[in-house]
């Protein structure tokens, strides 16, 4: 009898008694909420917004460290691959030169990008409301996109001469396609039942556009704008390669002709910084105009919802 009692107490002490999954766990009392298991710190960090910045910085630091190690080992000549430290010193050592050459490039980027957005949005609206316009314009958009822009750039020089105008047009041409396509997708994604509801309440077509289609399309429009702003840097450099008298592209191609790899890498670094800053500005504008659109991003990406 005493052995039986001791065996029962032993089973209770070791958690081998009856319970969920045979573990002897005591179920929560009625009316008391169950305590959720705390997620590991590493998973919480990966789901935080800080990881969006820390992880890329770590990867960049690794790449730069490997780059510096390769250059310091003497495995490659300096004129082939300059060390990252030398590139940074060149960027800020000749800050006045690079800043002066950056001004016409940045002006062309902003002007061409603004022109692309101003033209793309009305065309996207026209294609949404008119099937004839969509069938007539869409094939031309595809043709304009597949034509190599480098082949068109010399024509702009012939037609408009040297200066800012051909650069602005080249930037607009390269930025135009992603903006108009994403805008078209966004405008067409509005829910038909929402449109029918506001129309049944007496709203005009334009009122339905501003109340339903425009807010619904803004995330897609910003997606196209973010792609376009990065391509704008490419368009400005392509135009300056073909024909310009001033700009970072001109500085880059001149340094390439002089076999000045250090200036080439410094010019590329300046262009990278400009493109990154412009992308971040668009990202900030999106978060200001569309608050809450990115909430739950981390949970959805990790599959925890």
CSV table of N, CA, C and O in Angstrom, one decimal, residues 13-77:
chain,number,residue,atom,x,y,z
A,13,UNK,N,5.5,14.0,-9.1
A,13,UNK,CA,6.7,14.8,-9.0
A,13,UNK,C,7.5,14.9,-10.3
A,13,UNK,O,8.1,15.9,-10.6
A,14,UNK,N,7.5,13.8,-11.0
A,14,UNK,CA,8.3,13.8,-12.3
A,14,UNK,C,7.5,14.2,-13.5
A,14,UNK,O,7.9,14.2,-14.6
A,15,UNK,N,6.2,14.6,-13.3
A,15,UNK,CA,5.4,15.1,-14.4
A,15,UNK,C,4.9,14.1,-15.3
A,15,UNK,O,4.7,14.3,-16.5
A,16,UNK,N,4.8,12.8,-14.9
A,16,UNK,CA,4.4,11.7,-15.7
A,16,UNK,C,2.9,11.3,-15.6
A,16,UNK,O,2.4,10.4,-16.1
A,17,UNK,N,2.2,12.1,-14.8
A,17,UNK,CA,0.8,11.9,-14.6
A,17,UNK,C,0.0,12.3,-15.8
A,17,UNK,O,0.5,12.8,-16.8
A,18,UNK,N,-1.3,12.2,-15.7
A,18,UNK,CA,-2.2,12.6,-16.8
A,18,UNK,C,-2.1,14.1,-17.0
A,18,UNK,O,-2.0,14.9,-16.1
A,19,UNK,N,-2.2,14.5,-18.3
A,19,UNK,CA,-2.2,15.9,-18.6
A,19,UNK,C,-2.1,16.1,-20.1
A,19,UNK,O,-1.9,15.1,-20.8
A,20,UNK,N,-2.1,17.2,-20.6
A,20,UNK,CA,-1.9,17.4,-22.1
A,20,UNK,C,-0.6,16.9,-22.6
A,20,UNK,O,0.5,17.2,-22.0
A,21,UNK,N,-0.7,16.1,-23.6
A,21,UNK,CA,0.5,15.5,-24.3
A,21,UNK,C,1.3,14.6,-23.3
A,21,UNK,O,2.5,14.5,-23.4
A,22,UNK,N,0.6,14.1,-22.3
A,22,UNK,CA,1.3,13.2,-21.3
A,22,UNK,C,2.3,13.9,-20.5
A,22,UNK,O,3.1,13.3,-19.8
A,23,UNK,N,2.3,15.3,-20.4
A,23,UNK,CA,3.3,16.0,-19.6
A,23,UNK,C,2.9,16.4,-18.2
A,23,UNK,O,3.7,17.0,-17.5
A,24,UNK,N,1.7,16.1,-17.9
A,24,UNK,CA,1.2,16.4,-16.5
A,24,UNK,C,1.0,17.9,-16.3
A,24,UNK,O,1.0,18.3,-15.1
A,25,UNK,N,1.0,18.8,-17.4
A,25,UNK,CA,0.8,20.2,-17.2
A,25,UNK,C,-0.6,20.5,-16.7
A,25,UNK,O,-1.5,19.9,-17.2
A,26,UNK,N,-0.7,21.4,-15.8
A,26,UNK,CA,-2.0,21.8,-15.2
A,26,UNK,C,-2.6,22.8,-16.1
A,26,UNK,O,-2.0,23.8,-16.5
A,27,UNK,N,-3.8,22.5,-16.6
A,27,UNK,CA,-4.5,23.5,-17.5
A,27,UNK,C,-4.8,24.8,-16.7
A,27,UNK,O,-5.0,24.8,-15.5
A,28,UNK,N,-4.9,25.9,-17.4
A,28,UNK,CA,-5.2,27.2,-16.8
A,28,UNK,C,-6.5,27.2,-16.2
A,28,UNK,O,-7.5,26.6,-16.7
A,29,UNK,N,-6.7,27.9,-15.1
A,29,UNK,CA,-8.0,28.0,-14.4
A,29,UNK,C,-9.0,28.7,-15.3
A,29,UNK,O,-8.6,29.5,-16.1
A,30,UNK,N,-10.2,28.3,-15.1
A,30,UNK,CA,-11.3,29.0,-15.9
A,30,UNK,C,-11.3,30.5,-15.7
A,30,UNK,O,-11.2,30.9,-14.6
A,31,UNK,N,-11.4,31.2,-16.8
A,31,UNK,CA,-11.4,32.7,-16.7
A,31,UNK,C,-10.1,33.3,-16.6
A,31,UNK,O,-10.0,34.6,-16.6
A,32,UNK,N,-9.0,32.5,-16.5
A,32,UNK,CA,-7.6,33.1,-16.5
A,32,UNK,C,-7.0,33.0,-17.8
A,32,UNK,O,-6.9,31.8,-18.3
A,33,UNK,N,-6.5,34.0,-18.5
A,33,UNK,CA,-5.9,33.9,-19.8
A,33,UNK,C,-4.6,33.1,-19.8
A,33,UNK,O,-3.9,33.2,-18.8
A,34,UNK,N,-4.5,32.4,-20.8
A,34,UNK,CA,-3.2,31.6,-21.0
A,34,UNK,C,-2.0,32.5,-21.2
A,34,UNK,O,-2.2,33.5,-22.0
A,35,UNK,N,-0.9,32.2,-20.7
A,35,UNK,CA,0.3,33.0,-20.9
A,35,UNK,C,1.0,32.5,-22.1
A,35,UNK,O,1.3,31.3,-22.3
A,36,UNK,N,1.2,33.5,-23.1
A,36,UNK,CA,1.9,33.2,-24.4
A,36,UNK,C,3.3,33.0,-24.2
A,36,UNK,O,4.0,33.7,-23.4
A,37,UNK,N,3.9,32.1,-24.9
A,37,UNK,CA,5.3,31.8,-24.8
A,37,UNK,C,6.1,33.0,-25.4
A,37,UNK,O,5.7,33.6,-26.4
A,38,UNK,N,7.1,33.4,-24.7
A,38,UNK,CA,7.9,34.6,-25.2
A,38,UNK,C,8.8,34.2,-26.3
A,38,UNK,O,9.5,33.2,-26.2
A,39,UNK,N,8.8,34.9,-27.4
A,39,UNK,CA,9.6,34.6,-28.6
A,39,UNK,C,11.0,34.9,-28.3
A,39,UNK,O,11.4,35.8,-27.6
A,40,UNK,N,11.9,34.1,-29.0
A,40,UNK,CA,13.4,34.4,-28.8
A,40,UNK,C,13.7,35.8,-29.2
A,40,UNK,O,13.1,36.4,-30.1
A,41,UNK,N,14.8,36.3,-28.6
A,41,UNK,CA,15.2,37.7,-28.8
A,41,UNK,C,15.7,37.9,-30.3
A,41,UNK,O,15.4,38.9,-30.9
A,42,UNK,N,16.3,36.8,-30.8
A,42,UNK,CA,16.8,36.9,-32.2
A,42,UNK,C,15.6,37.0,-33.2
A,42,UNK,O,15.7,37.8,-34.1
A,43,UNK,N,14.5,36.3,-32.9
A,43,UNK,CA,13.4,36.4,-33.8
A,43,UNK,C,12.7,37.8,-33.7
A,43,UNK,O,12.2,38.3,-34.7
A,44,UNK,N,12.6,38.3,-32.5
A,44,UNK,CA,12.0,39.6,-32.3
A,44,UNK,C,12.8,40.7,-33.0
A,44,UNK,O,12.3,41.6,-33.6
A,45,UNK,N,14.2,40.5,-33.0
A,45,UNK,CA,15.0,41.5,-33.7
A,45,UNK,C,14.8,41.4,-35.2
A,45,UNK,O,14.7,42.5,-35.9
A,46,UNK,N,14.7,40.2,-35.8
A,46,UNK,CA,14.5,40.1,-37.2
A,46,UNK,C,13.2,40.6,-37.7
A,46,UNK,O,13.0,41.0,-38.8
A,47,UNK,N,12.2,40.7,-36.8
A,47,UNK,CA,10.9,41.2,-37.1
A,47,UNK,C,10.7,42.7,-36.8
A,47,UNK,O,9.7,43.3,-37.1
A,48,UNK,N,11.8,43.3,-36.3
A,48,UNK,CA,11.7,44.7,-36.0
A,48,UNK,C,12.2,45.6,-37.1
A,48,UNK,O,12.8,45.1,-38.1
A,49,UNK,N,11.9,46.8,-37.1
A,49,UNK,CA,12.3,47.8,-38.1
A,49,UNK,C,13.8,48.0,-38.1
A,49,UNK,O,14.4,48.4,-39.1
A,50,UNK,N,14.4,47.8,-36.9
A,50,UNK,CA,15.9,48.0,-36.8
A,50,UNK,C,16.6,47.1,-37.7
A,50,UNK,O,17.7,47.4,-38.3
A,51,UNK,N,16.1,45.9,-37.9
A,51,UNK,CA,16.7,44.9,-38.8
A,51,UNK,C,16.8,45.3,-40.2
A,51,UNK,O,17.7,44.9,-41.0
A,52,UNK,N,15.9,46.2,-40.6
A,52,UNK,CA,15.9,46.7,-42.0
A,52,UNK,C,17.2,47.5,-42.3
A,52,UNK,O,17.6,47.7,-43.4
A,53,UNK,N,17.7,48.1,-41.3
A,53,UNK,CA,19.0,48.9,-41.4
A,53,UNK,C,20.2,48.1,-41.0
A,53,UNK,O,21.2,48.2,-41.6
A,54,UNK,N,20.1,47.4,-39.9
A,54,UNK,CA,21.3,46.7,-39.3
A,54,UNK,C,21.8,45.6,-40.2
A,54,UNK,O,23.0,45.5,-40.5
A,55,UNK,N,20.9,44.8,-40.8
A,55,UNK,CA,21.3,43.7,-41.6
A,55,UNK,C,22.0,44.2,-42.9
A,55,UNK,O,23.1,43.6,-43.2
A,56,UNK,N,21.5,45.1,-43.6
A,56,UNK,CA,22.2,45.6,-44.8
A,56,UNK,C,23.6,46.2,-44.4
A,56,UNK,O,24.6,46.1,-45.1
A,57,UNK,N,23.6,47.0,-43.3
A,57,UNK,CA,24.9,47.6,-42.9
A,57,UNK,C,25.9,46.5,-42.5
A,57,UNK,O,27.1,46.6,-42.9
A,58,UNK,N,25.5,45.4,-41.9
A,58,UNK,CA,26.4,44.3,-41.6
A,58,UNK,C,26.9,43.7,-42.9
A,58,UNK,O,28.2,43.4,-43.1
A,59,UNK,N,26.1,43.5,-43.9
A,59,UNK,CA,26.5,42.9,-45.2
A,59,UNK,C,27.4,43.8,-45.9
A,59,UNK,O,28.5,43.4,-46.5
A,60,UNK,N,27.1,45.1,-45.9
A,60,UNK,CA,28.0,46.1,-46.6
A,60,UNK,C,29.4,46.1,-45.9
A,60,UNK,O,30.5,46.2,-46.5
A,61,UNK,N,29.4,46.1,-44.5
A,61,UNK,CA,30.7,46.0,-43.8
A,61,UNK,C,31.5,44.8,-44.1
A,61,UNK,O,32.7,44.9,-44.3
A,62,UNK,N,30.8,43.7,-44.3
A,62,UNK,CA,31.6,42.5,-44.7
A,62,UNK,C,32.2,42.6,-46.1
A,62,UNK,O,33.3,42.3,-46.3
A,63,UNK,N,31.4,43.1,-47.0
A,63,UNK,CA,31.9,43.3,-48.4
A,63,UNK,C,33.1,44.3,-48.4
A,63,UNK,O,34.1,44.0,-49.1
A,64,UNK,N,32.9,45.4,-47.7
A,64,UNK,CA,34.0,46.4,-47.7
A,64,UNK,C,35.3,45.8,-47.0
A,64,UNK,O,36.4,46.0,-47.5
A,65,UNK,N,35.1,45.0,-46.0
A,65,UNK,CA,36.2,44.4,-45.3
A,65,UNK,C,36.9,43.4,-46.2
A,65,UNK,O,38.2,43.4,-46.3
A,66,UNK,N,36.2,42.6,-46.9
A,66,UNK,CA,36.8,41.7,-47.9
A,66,UNK,C,37.5,42.5,-49.0
A,66,UNK,O,38.7,42.1,-49.4
A,67,UNK,N,36.9,43.5,-49.5
A,67,UNK,CA,37.5,44.4,-50.5
A,67,UNK,C,38.8,45.0,-50.0
A,67,UNK,O,39.8,44.9,-50.7
A,68,UNK,N,38.8,45.5,-48.8
A,68,UNK,CA,40.0,46.1,-48.3
A,68,UNK,C,41.1,45.0,-48.1
A,68,UNK,O,42.3,45.3,-48.3
A,69,UNK,N,40.7,43.9,-47.6
A,69,UNK,CA,41.7,42.8,-47.4
A,69,UNK,C,42.3,42.4,-48.8
A,69,UNK,O,43.6,42.1,-48.8
A,70,UNK,N,41.5,42.3,-49.8
A,70,UNK,CA,42.1,41.9,-51.1
A,70,UNK,C,43.1,42.9,-51.6
A,70,UNK,O,44.1,42.6,-52.1
A,71,UNK,N,42.7,44.2,-51.5
A,71,UNK,CA,43.6,45.3,-51.9
A,71,UNK,C,44.8,45.4,-51.1
A,71,UNK,O,45.9,45.6,-51.6
A,72,UNK,N,44.7,45.2,-49.8
A,72,UNK,CA,45.9,45.2,-48.9
A,72,UNK,C,46.9,44.1,-49.1
A,72,UNK,O,48.1,44.2,-48.9
A,73,UNK,N,46.4,43.0,-49.6
A,73,UNK,CA,47.2,41.8,-49.8
A,73,UNK,C,48.1,41.9,-51.0
A,73,UNK,O,49.0,41.1,-51.2
A,74,UNK,N,47.8,42.9,-51.9
A,74,UNK,CA,48.6,43.1,-53.1
A,74,UNK,C,48.2,42.1,-54.2
A,74,UNK,O,48.9,42.0,-55.2
A,75,UNK,N,47.0,41.5,-54.1
A,75,UNK,CA,46.6,40.5,-55.1
A,75,UNK,C,46.2,41.2,-56.4
A,75,UNK,O,46.3,40.6,-57.5
A,76,UNK,N,45.8,42.5,-56.3
A,76,UNK,CA,45.4,43.3,-57.5
A,76,UNK,C,46.1,44.6,-57.5
A,76,UNK,O,46.4,45.1,-56.4
A,77,UNK,N,46.3,45.1,-58.6
A,77,UNK,CA,47.0,46.4,-58.7
A,77,UNK,C,46.0,47.6,-58.4
A,77,UNK,O,44.8,47.4,-58.5
